[in-house]
């Protein structure tokens, strides 16, 4: 069939927080030499993790698995005060790669907790970001995962409540949950600005635009990447078939039957070379037209001091 094309989303791929976090691990490896320990996955992409492991990074499930006195990087998703305390107790050389936008949510949780409010944390309970934010005020925080959870909250209408959200959620789904909370709690307080990060918003908006022009949307990202999974959901909710692929080998050519326009995007923790490989494969399959769907321009960067100036625990 003639006229087959790929429509490539812009923006896509790495966000500022991901670039900052990866750079911190790379700089730590350059400065200290391997091994450098990283608590959890620095970002949720298997290709990034394997590349850093190849340079000498060791990923652990807990700060308690890091040898005493060793260099330990906290992931972009943030950690609880308990984790920080454990790291201090082990005399770890801590480098904090928490995304500044996640740190903002932590600060908001602290503020609402000091004010005596019950915090309704909209997000996925098993996600590392939510675990970290919940840890700021565990006794006064309730995780709300769905509209059904919001309706089932056992709190009076005049309860002194505030909401916060995970930064990588679906805009539409989150709006529905917050709308339900506002109906139930008229005095509901919230953050000064939206917690869902600019990168998640931009990538979801771009996917909506792709869905309107494509027969199929492919999102490159790992299955444990919340923002990548949300992008697939956004495309499907817009009425277009969509699949998450971690790399080009995941593509089922049967998905392409009857399609002439395929939209391609990537989650905020996905390296660009994976997108290039996917586009090359689609060209081989006859989708040799290429168009760019640009919905936003991103020029945000998050800087950080050199690692030797950022240790939270400095060894004598």
PDB file of C-alpha atoms in Angstrom:
ATOM      1  CA  UNK A   1       0.000   0.000   0.000  1.00  0.00           C
ATOM      2  CA  UNK A   2       1.409   3.395  -0.974  1.00  0.00           C
ATOM      3  CA  UNK A   3       1.677   6.407   1.246  1.00  0.00           C
ATOM      4  CA  UNK A   4       2.507   4.661   4.488  1.00  0.00           C
ATOM      5  CA  UNK A   5       4.089   6.950   7.073  1.00  0.00           C
ATOM      6  CA  UNK A   6       5.382   7.368  10.589  1.00  0.00           C
ATOM      7  CA  UNK A   7       4.252  10.362  12.635  1.00  0.00           C
ATOM      8  CA  UNK A   8       6.808  11.128  15.314  1.00  0.00           C
ATOM      9  CA  UNK A   9       5.757  12.970  18.474  1.00  0.00           C
ATOM     10  CA  UNK A  10       7.646  16.018  19.656  1.00  0.00           C
ATOM     11  CA  UNK A  11       8.376  16.226  22.541  1.00  0.00           C
ATOM     12  CA  UNK A  12       9.176  12.638  23.464  1.00  0.00           C
ATOM     13  CA  UNK A  13      11.779  10.696  25.426  1.00  0.00           C
ATOM     14  CA  UNK A  14      14.060  11.992  28.152  1.00  0.00           C
ATOM     15  CA  UNK A  15      12.786  14.774  30.400  1.00  0.00           C
ATOM     16  CA  UNK A  16      14.953  17.122  32.444  1.00  0.00           C
ATOM     17  CA  UNK A  17      14.611  15.095  35.640  1.00  0.00           C
ATOM     18  CA  UNK A  18      15.699  11.889  33.921  1.00  0.00           C
ATOM     19  CA  UNK A  19      18.691  13.567  32.276  1.00  0.00           C
ATOM     20  CA  UNK A  20      19.740  14.981  35.642  1.00  0.00           C
ATOM     21  CA  UNK A  21      19.409  11.645  37.448  1.00  0.00           C
ATOM     22  CA  UNK A  22      21.371   9.663  34.858  1.00  0.00           C
ATOM     23  CA  UNK A  23      24.061  12.349  34.759  1.00  0.00           C
ATOM     24  CA  UNK A  24      24.454  12.144  38.528  1.00  0.00           C
ATOM     25  CA  UNK A  25      25.138   8.402  38.400  1.00  0.00           C
ATOM     26  CA  UNK A  26      27.547   8.837  35.487  1.00  0.00           C
ATOM     27  CA  UNK A  27      29.384  11.636  37.271  1.00  0.00           C
ATOM     28  CA  UNK A  28      29.565   9.604  40.477  1.00  0.00           C
ATOM     29  CA  UNK A  29      31.126   6.719  38.538  1.00  0.00           C
ATOM     30  CA  UNK A  30      33.647   9.094  36.969  1.00  0.00           C
ATOM     31  CA  UNK A  31      34.534  10.767  40.274  1.00  0.00           C
ATOM     32  CA  UNK A  32      34.494   7.884  42.762  1.00  0.00           C
ATOM     33  CA  UNK A  33      35.027   4.979  40.397  1.00  0.00           C
ATOM     34  CA  UNK A  34      32.959   1.821  40.565  1.00  0.00           C
ATOM     35  CA  UNK A  35      31.128   0.482  42.341  1.00  0.00           C
ATOM     36  CA  UNK A  36      28.508   3.166  42.860  1.00  0.00           C
ATOM     37  CA  UNK A  37      25.326   1.888  44.471  1.00  0.00           C
ATOM     38  CA  UNK A  38      21.894   3.109  43.374  1.00  0.00           C
ATOM     39  CA  UNK A  39      18.803   2.574  45.502  1.00  0.00           C
ATOM     40  CA  UNK A  40      16.117   1.183  43.178  1.00  0.00           C
ATOM     41  CA  UNK A  41      16.221   1.872  39.438  1.00  0.00           C
ATOM     42  CA  UNK A  42      17.575   5.372  38.846  1.00  0.00           C
ATOM     43  CA  UNK A  43      14.829   5.770  36.208  1.00  0.00           C
ATOM     44  CA  UNK A  44      12.373   3.202  34.940  1.00  0.00           C
ATOM     45  CA  UNK A  45      14.040   1.995  31.779  1.00  0.00           C
ATOM     46  CA  UNK A  46      15.797  -1.358  31.482  1.00  0.00           C
ATOM     47  CA  UNK A  47      18.192  -0.191  28.763  1.00  0.00           C
ATOM     48  CA  UNK A  48      19.403   2.711  30.904  1.00  0.00           C
ATOM     49  CA  UNK A  49      19.885   0.377  33.860  1.00  0.00           C
ATOM     50  CA  UNK A  50      21.905  -2.152  31.864  1.00  0.00           C
ATOM     51  CA  UNK A  51      24.115   0.586  30.420  1.00  0.00           C
ATOM     52  CA  UNK A  52      24.898   1.953  33.880  1.00  0.00           C
ATOM     53  CA  UNK A  53      25.501  -1.541  35.236  1.00  0.00           C
ATOM     54  CA  UNK A  54      28.028  -1.972  32.449  1.00  0.00           C
ATOM     55  CA  UNK A  55      29.912   1.031  33.833  1.00  0.00           C
ATOM     56  CA  UNK A  56      29.931  -0.296  37.394  1.00  0.00           C
ATOM     57  CA  UNK A  57      26.659   0.845  38.969  1.00  0.00           C
ATOM     58  CA  UNK A  58      25.052  -1.631  41.339  1.00  0.00           C
ATOM     59  CA  UNK A  59      21.303  -1.353  41.831  1.00  0.00           C
ATOM     60  CA  UNK A  60      19.833  -2.425  45.156  1.00  0.00           C
ATOM     61  CA  UNK A  61      16.296  -2.760  46.442  1.00  0.00           C
ATOM     62  CA  UNK A  62      17.125  -1.042  49.735  1.00  0.00           C
ATOM     63  CA  UNK A  63      19.636   1.333  51.229  1.00  0.00           C
ATOM     64  CA  UNK A  64      20.227  -1.383  53.819  1.00  0.00           C
ATOM     65  CA  UNK A  65      21.805  -3.528  51.090  1.00  0.00           C
ATOM     66  CA  UNK A  66      24.503  -0.906  50.449  1.00  0.00           C
ATOM     67  CA  UNK A  67      27.812  -1.519  52.251  1.00  0.00           C
ATOM     68  CA  UNK A  68      28.476   0.917  55.077  1.00  0.00           C
ATOM     69  CA  UNK A  69      30.334   4.015  53.957  1.00  0.00           C
ATOM     70  CA  UNK A  70      29.703   3.381  50.255  1.00  0.00           C
ATOM     71  CA  UNK A  71      28.425   5.845  47.665  1.00  0.00           C
ATOM     72  CA  UNK A  72      24.641   5.586  47.275  1.00  0.00           C
ATOM     73  CA  UNK A  73      22.478   7.465  44.761  1.00  0.00           C
ATOM     74  CA  UNK A  74      18.777   7.915  45.487  1.00  0.00           C
ATOM     75  CA  UNK A  75      16.638   7.451  42.380  1.00  0.00           C
ATOM     76  CA  UNK A  76      14.679  10.153  40.553  1.00  0.00           C
ATOM     77  CA  UNK A  77      11.461   8.939  42.196  1.00  0.00           C
ATOM     78  CA  UNK A  78      12.379  10.197  45.672  1.00  0.00           C
ATOM     79  CA  UNK A  79      12.646   8.513  49.067  1.00  0.00           C
ATOM     80  CA  UNK A  80      11.014   8.803  52.463  1.00  0.00           C
ATOM     81  CA  UNK A  81      12.597  10.374  55.551  1.00  0.00           C
ATOM     82  CA  UNK A  82      12.959   6.851  56.952  1.00  0.00           C
ATOM     83  CA  UNK A  83      15.197   5.891  54.025  1.00  0.00           C
ATOM     84  CA  UNK A  84      17.313   9.000  54.553  1.00  0.00           C
ATOM     85  CA  UNK A  85      17.656   8.113  58.227  1.00  0.00           C
ATOM     86  CA  UNK A  86      18.719   4.569  57.399  1.00  0.00           C
ATOM     87  CA  UNK A  87      21.340   5.928  54.989  1.00  0.00           C
ATOM     88  CA  UNK A  88      22.738   8.215  57.671  1.00  0.00           C
ATOM     89  CA  UNK A  89      22.882   5.299  60.068  1.00  0.00           C
ATOM     90  CA  UNK A  90      25.017   3.401  57.582  1.00  0.00           C
ATOM     91  CA  UNK A  91      27.302   6.408  56.949  1.00  0.00           C
ATOM     92  CA  UNK A  92      26.508   6.290  53.256  1.00  0.00           C
ATOM     93  CA  UNK A  93      27.812   8.927  50.885  1.00  0.00           C
ATOM     94  CA  UNK A  94      24.393   9.939  49.590  1.00  0.00           C
ATOM     95  CA  UNK A  95      23.776  11.662  46.264  1.00  0.00           C
ATOM     96  CA  UNK A  96      20.127  12.609  45.863  1.00  0.00           C
ATOM     97  CA  UNK A  97      18.870  12.367  42.263  1.00  0.00           C
ATOM     98  CA  UNK A  98      15.232  12.997  43.215  1.00  0.00           C
ATOM     99  CA  UNK A  99      13.512  14.954  40.453  1.00  0.00           C
ATOM    100  CA  UNK A 100      12.936  18.541  41.630  1.00  0.00           C
ATOM    101  CA  UNK A 101       9.263  18.207  40.686  1.00  0.00           C
ATOM    102  CA  UNK A 102       8.950  15.196  42.993  1.00  0.00           C
ATOM    103  CA  UNK A 103      10.749  17.129  45.743  1.00  0.00           C
ATOM    104  CA  UNK A 104       8.085  19.815  45.331  1.00  0.00           C
ATOM    105  CA  UNK A 105       5.373  17.249  46.151  1.00  0.00           C
ATOM    106  CA  UNK A 106       7.322  16.144  49.237  1.00  0.00           C
ATOM    107  CA  UNK A 107       7.506  19.735  50.426  1.00  0.00           C
ATOM    108  CA  UNK A 108       3.766  20.130  49.915  1.00  0.00           C
ATOM    109  CA  UNK A 109       3.139  16.968  51.941  1.00  0.00           C
ATOM    110  CA  UNK A 110       5.235  18.373  54.777  1.00  0.00           C
ATOM    111  CA  UNK A 111       3.335  21.665  54.646  1.00  0.00           C
ATOM    112  CA  UNK A 112      -0.110  20.038  54.718  1.00  0.00           C
ATOM    113  CA  UNK A 113       0.953  17.690  57.518  1.00  0.00           C
ATOM    114  CA  UNK A 114       2.202  20.623  59.623  1.00  0.00           C
ATOM    115  CA  UNK A 115      -1.176  22.267  59.100  1.00  0.00           C
ATOM    116  CA  UNK A 116      -2.887  19.185  60.531  1.00  0.00           C
ATOM    117  CA  UNK A 117      -4.612  18.194  57.308  1.00  0.00           C
ATOM    118  CA  UNK A 118      -5.348  14.671  56.140  1.00  0.00           C
ATOM    119  CA  UNK A 119      -3.507  14.229  52.851  1.00  0.00           C
ATOM    120  CA  UNK A 120      -5.256  12.400  50.025  1.00  0.00           C
ATOM    121  CA  UNK A 121      -2.404  11.226  47.818  1.00  0.00           C
ATOM    122  CA  UNK A 122      -3.660  10.402  44.332  1.00  0.00           C
ATOM    123  CA  UNK A 123      -1.440   7.768  42.767  1.00  0.00           C
ATOM    124  CA  UNK A 124      -0.481   4.114  42.542  1.00  0.00           C
ATOM    125  CA  UNK A 125       0.285   2.666  45.966  1.00  0.00           C
ATOM    126  CA  UNK A 126       3.035   0.353  44.700  1.00  0.00           C
ATOM    127  CA  UNK A 127       4.953   3.067  42.830  1.00  0.00           C
ATOM    128  CA  UNK A 128       8.245   4.205  44.343  1.00  0.00           C
ATOM    129  CA  UNK A 129       7.317   7.867  44.053  1.00  0.00           C
ATOM    130  CA  UNK A 130       4.145   7.355  46.073  1.00  0.00           C
ATOM    131  CA  UNK A 131       6.037   5.313  48.678  1.00  0.00           C
ATOM    132  CA  UNK A 132       8.458   8.215  49.145  1.00  0.00           C
ATOM    133  CA  UNK A 133       5.769  10.900  49.384  1.00  0.00           C
ATOM    134  CA  UNK A 134       3.648   8.767  51.715  1.00  0.00           C
ATOM    135  CA  UNK A 135       6.665   8.465  53.991  1.00  0.00           C
ATOM    136  CA  UNK A 136       6.650  12.214  54.652  1.00  0.00           C
ATOM    137  CA  UNK A 137       3.464  11.908  56.751  1.00  0.00           C
ATOM    138  CA  UNK A 138       2.368   8.260  56.874  1.00  0.00           C
ATOM    139  CA  UNK A 139       0.009   8.720  59.814  1.00  0.00           C
ATOM    140  CA  UNK A 140      -2.021  11.400  58.053  1.00  0.00           C
ATOM    141  CA  UNK A 141      -1.876  10.284  54.394  1.00  0.00           C
ATOM    142  CA  UNK A 142      -4.342   8.109  52.495  1.00  0.00           C
ATOM    143  CA  UNK A 143      -3.478   6.829  49.013  1.00  0.00           C
ATOM    144  CA  UNK A 144      -6.336   7.235  46.538  1.00  0.00           C
ATOM    145  CA  UNK A 145      -5.908   5.167  43.375  1.00  0.00           C
ATOM    146  CA  UNK A 146      -9.258   5.602  41.647  1.00  0.00           C
ATOM    147  CA  UNK A 147     -12.589   7.391  41.563  1.00  0.00           C
ATOM    148  CA  UNK A 148     -13.979   4.409  43.466  1.00  0.00           C
ATOM    149  CA  UNK A 149     -11.389   4.935  46.205  1.00  0.00           C
ATOM    150  CA  UNK A 150     -12.337   8.606  46.368  1.00  0.00           C
ATOM    151  CA  UNK A 151     -16.014   7.733  46.786  1.00  0.00           C
ATOM    152  CA  UNK A 152     -15.264   5.143  49.481  1.00  0.00           C
ATOM    153  CA  UNK A 153     -13.217   7.396  51.782  1.00  0.00           C
ATOM    154  CA  UNK A 154     -14.532   7.152  55.327  1.00  0.00           C
ATOM    155  CA  UNK A 155     -14.244  10.851  56.125  1.00  0.00           C
ATOM    156  CA  UNK A 156     -16.914  13.471  56.905  1.00  0.00           C
ATOM    157  CA  UNK A 157     -17.677  16.177  54.310  1.00  0.00           C
ATOM    158  CA  UNK A 158     -16.148  18.852  56.534  1.00  0.00           C
ATOM    159  CA  UNK A 159     -12.891  16.969  57.046  1.00  0.00           C
ATOM    160  CA  UNK A 160      -9.759  19.108  56.882  1.00  0.00           C
ATOM    161  CA  UNK A 161      -8.264  17.466  53.800  1.00  0.00           C
ATOM    162  CA  UNK A 162      -5.818  18.271  51.017  1.00  0.00           C
ATOM    163  CA  UNK A 163      -4.811  16.381  47.907  1.00  0.00           C
ATOM    164  CA  UNK A 164      -1.499  15.752  46.191  1.00  0.00           C
ATOM    165  CA  UNK A 165      -0.765  13.636  43.138  1.00  0.00           C
ATOM    166  CA  UNK A 166       1.927  11.407  41.757  1.00  0.00           C
ATOM    167  CA  UNK A 167       3.742  13.335  39.021  1.00  0.00           C
ATOM    168  CA  UNK A 168       3.377  10.756  36.234  1.00  0.00           C
ATOM    169  CA  UNK A 169      -0.381  10.148  36.196  1.00  0.00           C
ATOM    170  CA  UNK A 170      -2.906  10.462  33.388  1.00  0.00           C
ATOM    171  CA  UNK A 171      -4.227  14.009  33.302  1.00  0.00           C
ATOM    172  CA  UNK A 172      -7.768  12.931  32.462  1.00  0.00           C
ATOM    173  CA  UNK A 173      -7.963  10.169  35.058  1.00  0.00           C
ATOM    174  CA  UNK A 174      -6.495  12.398  37.752  1.00  0.00           C
ATOM    175  CA  UNK A 175      -8.964  15.180  36.937  1.00  0.00           C
ATOM    176  CA  UNK A 176     -11.839  12.737  37.460  1.00  0.00           C
ATOM    177  CA  UNK A 177     -10.492  11.648  40.837  1.00  0.00           C
ATOM    178  CA  UNK A 178      -9.891  15.203  42.016  1.00  0.00           C
ATOM    179  CA  UNK A 179     -13.351  16.164  40.786  1.00  0.00           C
ATOM    180  CA  UNK A 180     -14.848  13.423  42.937  1.00  0.00           C
ATOM    181  CA  UNK A 181     -12.823  14.564  45.935  1.00  0.00           C
ATOM    182  CA  UNK A 182     -14.044  18.147  45.461  1.00  0.00           C
ATOM    183  CA  UNK A 183     -17.640  16.943  45.346  1.00  0.00           C
ATOM    184  CA  UNK A 184     -17.179  15.065  48.601  1.00  0.00           C
ATOM    185  CA  UNK A 185     -15.059  17.660  50.393  1.00  0.00           C
ATOM    186  CA  UNK A 186     -15.988  21.238  49.393  1.00  0.00           C
ATOM    187  CA  UNK A 187     -13.099  22.738  51.388  1.00  0.00           C
ATOM    188  CA  UNK A 188     -10.510  20.456  49.787  1.00  0.00           C
ATOM    189  CA  UNK A 189      -7.104  22.137  49.589  1.00  0.00           C
ATOM    190  CA  UNK A 190      -4.556  21.404  46.883  1.00  0.00           C
ATOM    191  CA  UNK A 191      -1.092  22.294  45.671  1.00  0.00           C
ATOM    192  CA  UNK A 192      -0.388  25.794  44.431  1.00  0.00           C
ATOM    193  CA  UNK A 193       0.398  24.368  40.998  1.00  0.00           C
ATOM    194  CA  UNK A 194      -0.415  21.071  39.307  1.00  0.00           C
ATOM    195  CA  UNK A 195       1.700  18.171  40.596  1.00  0.00           C
ATOM    196  CA  UNK A 196       1.636  16.236  37.321  1.00  0.00           C
ATOM    197  CA  UNK A 197       4.949  17.160  35.750  1.00  0.00           C
ATOM    198  CA  UNK A 198       5.346  19.178  32.580  1.00  0.00           C
ATOM    199  CA  UNK A 199       6.920  16.222  30.769  1.00  0.00           C
ATOM    200  CA  UNK A 200       4.016  13.874  31.506  1.00  0.00           C
ATOM    201  CA  UNK A 201       1.541  16.552  30.430  1.00  0.00           C
ATOM    202  CA  UNK A 202       3.430  17.306  27.216  1.00  0.00           C
ATOM    203  CA  UNK A 203       3.855  13.669  26.247  1.00  0.00           C
ATOM    204  CA  UNK A 204       0.217  12.873  26.907  1.00  0.00           C
ATOM    205  CA  UNK A 205      -0.912  15.865  24.847  1.00  0.00           C
ATOM    206  CA  UNK A 206       1.386  14.796  22.020  1.00  0.00           C
ATOM    207  CA  UNK A 207      -0.020  11.260  22.108  1.00  0.00           C
ATOM    208  CA  UNK A 208      -3.558  12.642  21.867  1.00  0.00           C
ATOM    209  CA  UNK A 209      -2.484  14.537  18.761  1.00  0.00           C
ATOM    210  CA  UNK A 210      -0.872  11.383  17.351  1.00  0.00           C
ATOM    211  CA  UNK A 211      -3.996   9.346  18.035  1.00  0.00           C
ATOM    212  CA  UNK A 212      -6.074  11.787  16.006  1.00  0.00           C
ATOM    213  CA  UNK A 213      -3.845  11.269  12.950  1.00  0.00           C
ATOM    214  CA  UNK A 214      -2.776   7.628  13.275  1.00  0.00           C
ATOM    215  CA  UNK A 215      -4.188   4.143  12.879  1.00  0.00           C
ATOM    216  CA  UNK A 216      -1.840   2.850  15.560  1.00  0.00           C
ATOM    217  CA  UNK A 217       0.290   4.484  18.264  1.00  0.00           C
ATOM    218  CA  UNK A 218       3.469   2.809  19.515  1.00  0.00           C
ATOM    219  CA  UNK A 219       4.997   4.102  22.748  1.00  0.00           C
ATOM    220  CA  UNK A 220       8.578   3.119  23.483  1.00  0.00           C
ATOM    221  CA  UNK A 221       9.144   2.537  27.187  1.00  0.00           C
ATOM    222  CA  UNK A 222       9.543  -0.062  29.911  1.00  0.00           C
ATOM    223  CA  UNK A 223       6.538  -1.775  31.447  1.00  0.00           C
ATOM    224  CA  UNK A 224       7.364  -0.366  34.891  1.00  0.00           C
ATOM    225  CA  UNK A 225       7.471   3.206  33.580  1.00  0.00           C
ATOM    226  CA  UNK A 226       4.292   4.849  34.861  1.00  0.00           C
ATOM    227  CA  UNK A 227       4.372   7.760  32.433  1.00  0.00           C
ATOM    228  CA  UNK A 228       4.903   5.412  29.450  1.00  0.00           C
ATOM    229  CA  UNK A 229       1.972   3.211  30.457  1.00  0.00           C
ATOM    230  CA  UNK A 230      -0.218   6.289  30.878  1.00  0.00           C
ATOM    231  CA  UNK A 231       0.663   7.402  27.328  1.00  0.00           C
ATOM    232  CA  UNK A 232      -0.646   4.121  25.936  1.00  0.00           C
ATOM    233  CA  UNK A 233      -3.838   4.548  27.950  1.00  0.00           C
ATOM    234  CA  UNK A 234      -4.267   8.082  26.628  1.00  0.00           C
ATOM    235  CA  UNK A 235      -4.032   6.900  23.028  1.00  0.00           C
ATOM    236  CA  UNK A 236      -6.498   4.073  23.624  1.00  0.00           C
ATOM    237  CA  UNK A 237      -8.915   6.384  25.402  1.00  0.00           C
ATOM    238  CA  UNK A 238      -8.750   8.610  22.333  1.00  0.00           C
ATOM    239  CA  UNK A 239      -9.991   5.658  20.293  1.00  0.00           C
ATOM    240  CA  UNK A 240      -6.746   4.544  18.647  1.00  0.00           C
ATOM    241  CA  UNK A 241      -5.046   1.186  19.050  1.00  0.00           C
ATOM    242  CA  UNK A 242      -1.814   1.509  21.016  1.00  0.00           C
ATOM    243  CA  UNK A 243       0.950  -0.701  22.385  1.00  0.00           C
ATOM    244  CA  UNK A 244       3.899  -0.272  24.722  1.00  0.00           C
ATOM    245  CA  UNK A 245       7.164  -1.651  23.353  1.00  0.00           C
ATOM    246  CA  UNK A 246      10.402  -1.776  25.310  1.00  0.00           C
ATOM    247  CA  UNK A 247      12.412  -2.076  22.098  1.00  0.00           C
ATOM    248  CA  UNK A 248      11.977  -2.823  18.404  1.00  0.00           C
ATOM    249  CA  UNK A 249      11.915  -6.583  19.002  1.00  0.00           C
ATOM    250  CA  UNK A 250       8.604  -6.204  20.845  1.00  0.00           C
ATOM    251  CA  UNK A 251       6.772  -5.047  17.722  1.00  0.00           C
ATOM    252  CA  UNK A 252       4.240  -7.569  16.425  1.00  0.00           C
ATOM    253  CA  UNK A 253       3.918  -7.002  12.677  1.00  0.00           C
ATOM    254  CA  UNK A 254       0.330  -8.202  12.953  1.00  0.00           C
ATOM    255  CA  UNK A 255      -0.461  -4.917  14.715  1.00  0.00           C
ATOM    256  CA  UNK A 256       0.301  -3.115  11.454  1.00  0.00           C
ATOM    257  CA  UNK A 257      -2.327  -4.879   9.342  1.00  0.00           C
ATOM    258  CA  UNK A 258      -4.539  -2.317   7.623  1.00  0.00           C
ATOM    259  CA  UNK A 259      -2.580   0.688   8.883  1.00  0.00           C
ATOM    260  CA  UNK A 260      -1.149   3.518   6.810  1.00  0.00           C
ATOM    261  CA  UNK A 261      -0.114   5.955   9.561  1.00  0.00           C
ATOM    262  CA  UNK A 262       1.702   4.896  12.713  1.00  0.00           C
ATOM    263  CA  UNK A 263       2.295   7.331  15.543  1.00  0.00           C
ATOM    264  CA  UNK A 264       5.485   6.906  17.565  1.00  0.00           C
ATOM    265  CA  UNK A 265       6.414   8.424  20.900  1.00  0.00           C
ATOM    266  CA  UNK A 266       8.501   7.530  23.943  1.00  0.00           C
ATOM    267  CA  UNK A 267       8.205   7.798  27.693  1.00  0.00           C
ATOM    268  CA  UNK A 268      10.210  10.312  29.696  1.00  0.00           C
ATOM    269  CA  UNK A 269      12.828   7.718  30.682  1.00  0.00           C
ATOM    270  CA  UNK A 270      13.358   6.255  27.198  1.00  0.00           C
ATOM    271  CA  UNK A 271      16.667   6.789  25.331  1.00  0.00           C
ATOM    272  CA  UNK A 272      16.307   8.227  21.833  1.00  0.00           C
ATOM    273  CA  UNK A 273      18.269   5.410  20.167  1.00  0.00           C
ATOM    274  CA  UNK A 274      15.364   3.055  20.897  1.00  0.00           C
ATOM    275  CA  UNK A 275      13.028   5.391  18.997  1.00  0.00           C
ATOM    276  CA  UNK A 276      15.507   5.530  16.107  1.00  0.00           C
ATOM    277  CA  UNK A 277      15.613   1.732  15.936  1.00  0.00           C
ATOM    278  CA  UNK A 278      11.819   1.536  15.883  1.00  0.00           C
ATOM    279  CA  UNK A 279      11.520   4.131  13.117  1.00  0.00           C
ATOM    280  CA  UNK A 280      14.184   2.302  11.067  1.00  0.00           C
ATOM    281  CA  UNK A 281      12.239  -0.939  11.428  1.00  0.00           C
ATOM    282  CA  UNK A 282       9.004   0.710  10.330  1.00  0.00           C
ATOM    283  CA  UNK A 283      10.798   2.135   7.283  1.00  0.00           C
ATOM    284  CA  UNK A 284      11.906  -1.410   6.431  1.00  0.00           C
ATOM    285  CA  UNK A 285       8.256  -2.459   6.658  1.00  0.00           C
ATOM    286  CA  UNK A 286       7.222   0.185   4.137  1.00  0.00           C
ATOM    287  CA  UNK A 287       6.384   3.156   6.335  1.00  0.00           C
ATOM    288  CA  UNK A 288       8.889   5.395   4.582  1.00  0.00           C
ATOM    289  CA  UNK A 289       7.125   8.721   5.024  1.00  0.00           C
ATOM    290  CA  UNK A 290       8.061  10.700   8.125  1.00  0.00           C
ATOM    291  CA  UNK A 291       6.181  13.567   9.721  1.00  0.00           C
ATOM    292  CA  UNK A 292       6.697  15.372  13.024  1.00  0.00           C
ATOM    293  CA  UNK A 293       3.759  16.188  15.288  1.00  0.00           C
ATOM    294  CA  UNK A 294       5.054  19.013  17.479  1.00  0.00           C
ATOM    295  CA  UNK A 295       2.733  20.032  20.290  1.00  0.00           C
ATOM    296  CA  UNK A 296       5.161  21.753  22.672  1.00  0.00           C
ATOM    297  CA  UNK A 297       8.717  22.995  22.963  1.00  0.00           C
ATOM    298  CA  UNK A 298      10.683  21.875  25.998  1.00  0.00           C
ATOM    299  CA  UNK A 299      13.648  23.945  27.161  1.00  0.00           C
ATOM    300  CA  UNK A 300      13.641  23.069  30.858  1.00  0.00           C
ATOM    301  CA  UNK A 301      16.864  21.836  32.428  1.00  0.00           C
ATOM    302  CA  UNK A 302      17.618  20.815  36.003  1.00  0.00           C
ATOM    303  CA  UNK A 303      21.192  21.478  37.008  1.00  0.00           C
ATOM    304  CA  UNK A 304      23.044  20.015  39.956  1.00  0.00           C
ATOM    305  CA  UNK A 305      26.278  20.700  41.745  1.00  0.00           C
ATOM    306  CA  UNK A 306      29.273  18.415  41.169  1.00  0.00           C
ATOM    307  CA  UNK A 307      28.981  15.208  43.180  1.00  0.00           C
ATOM    308  CA  UNK A 308      31.809  16.184  45.520  1.00  0.00           C
ATOM    309  CA  UNK A 309      29.694  19.137  46.654  1.00  0.00           C
ATOM    310  CA  UNK A 310      26.420  17.233  47.080  1.00  0.00           C
ATOM    311  CA  UNK A 311      27.137  14.418  49.518  1.00  0.00           C
ATOM    312  CA  UNK A 312      24.612  14.407  52.330  1.00  0.00           C
ATOM    313  CA  UNK A 313      27.068  12.515  54.550  1.00  0.00           C
ATOM    314  CA  UNK A 314      30.691  13.535  54.166  1.00  0.00           C
ATOM    315  CA  UNK A 315      33.226  10.990  55.351  1.00  0.00           C
ATOM    316  CA  UNK A 316      36.229  12.163  57.383  1.00  0.00           C
TER     317      UNK A 316
END
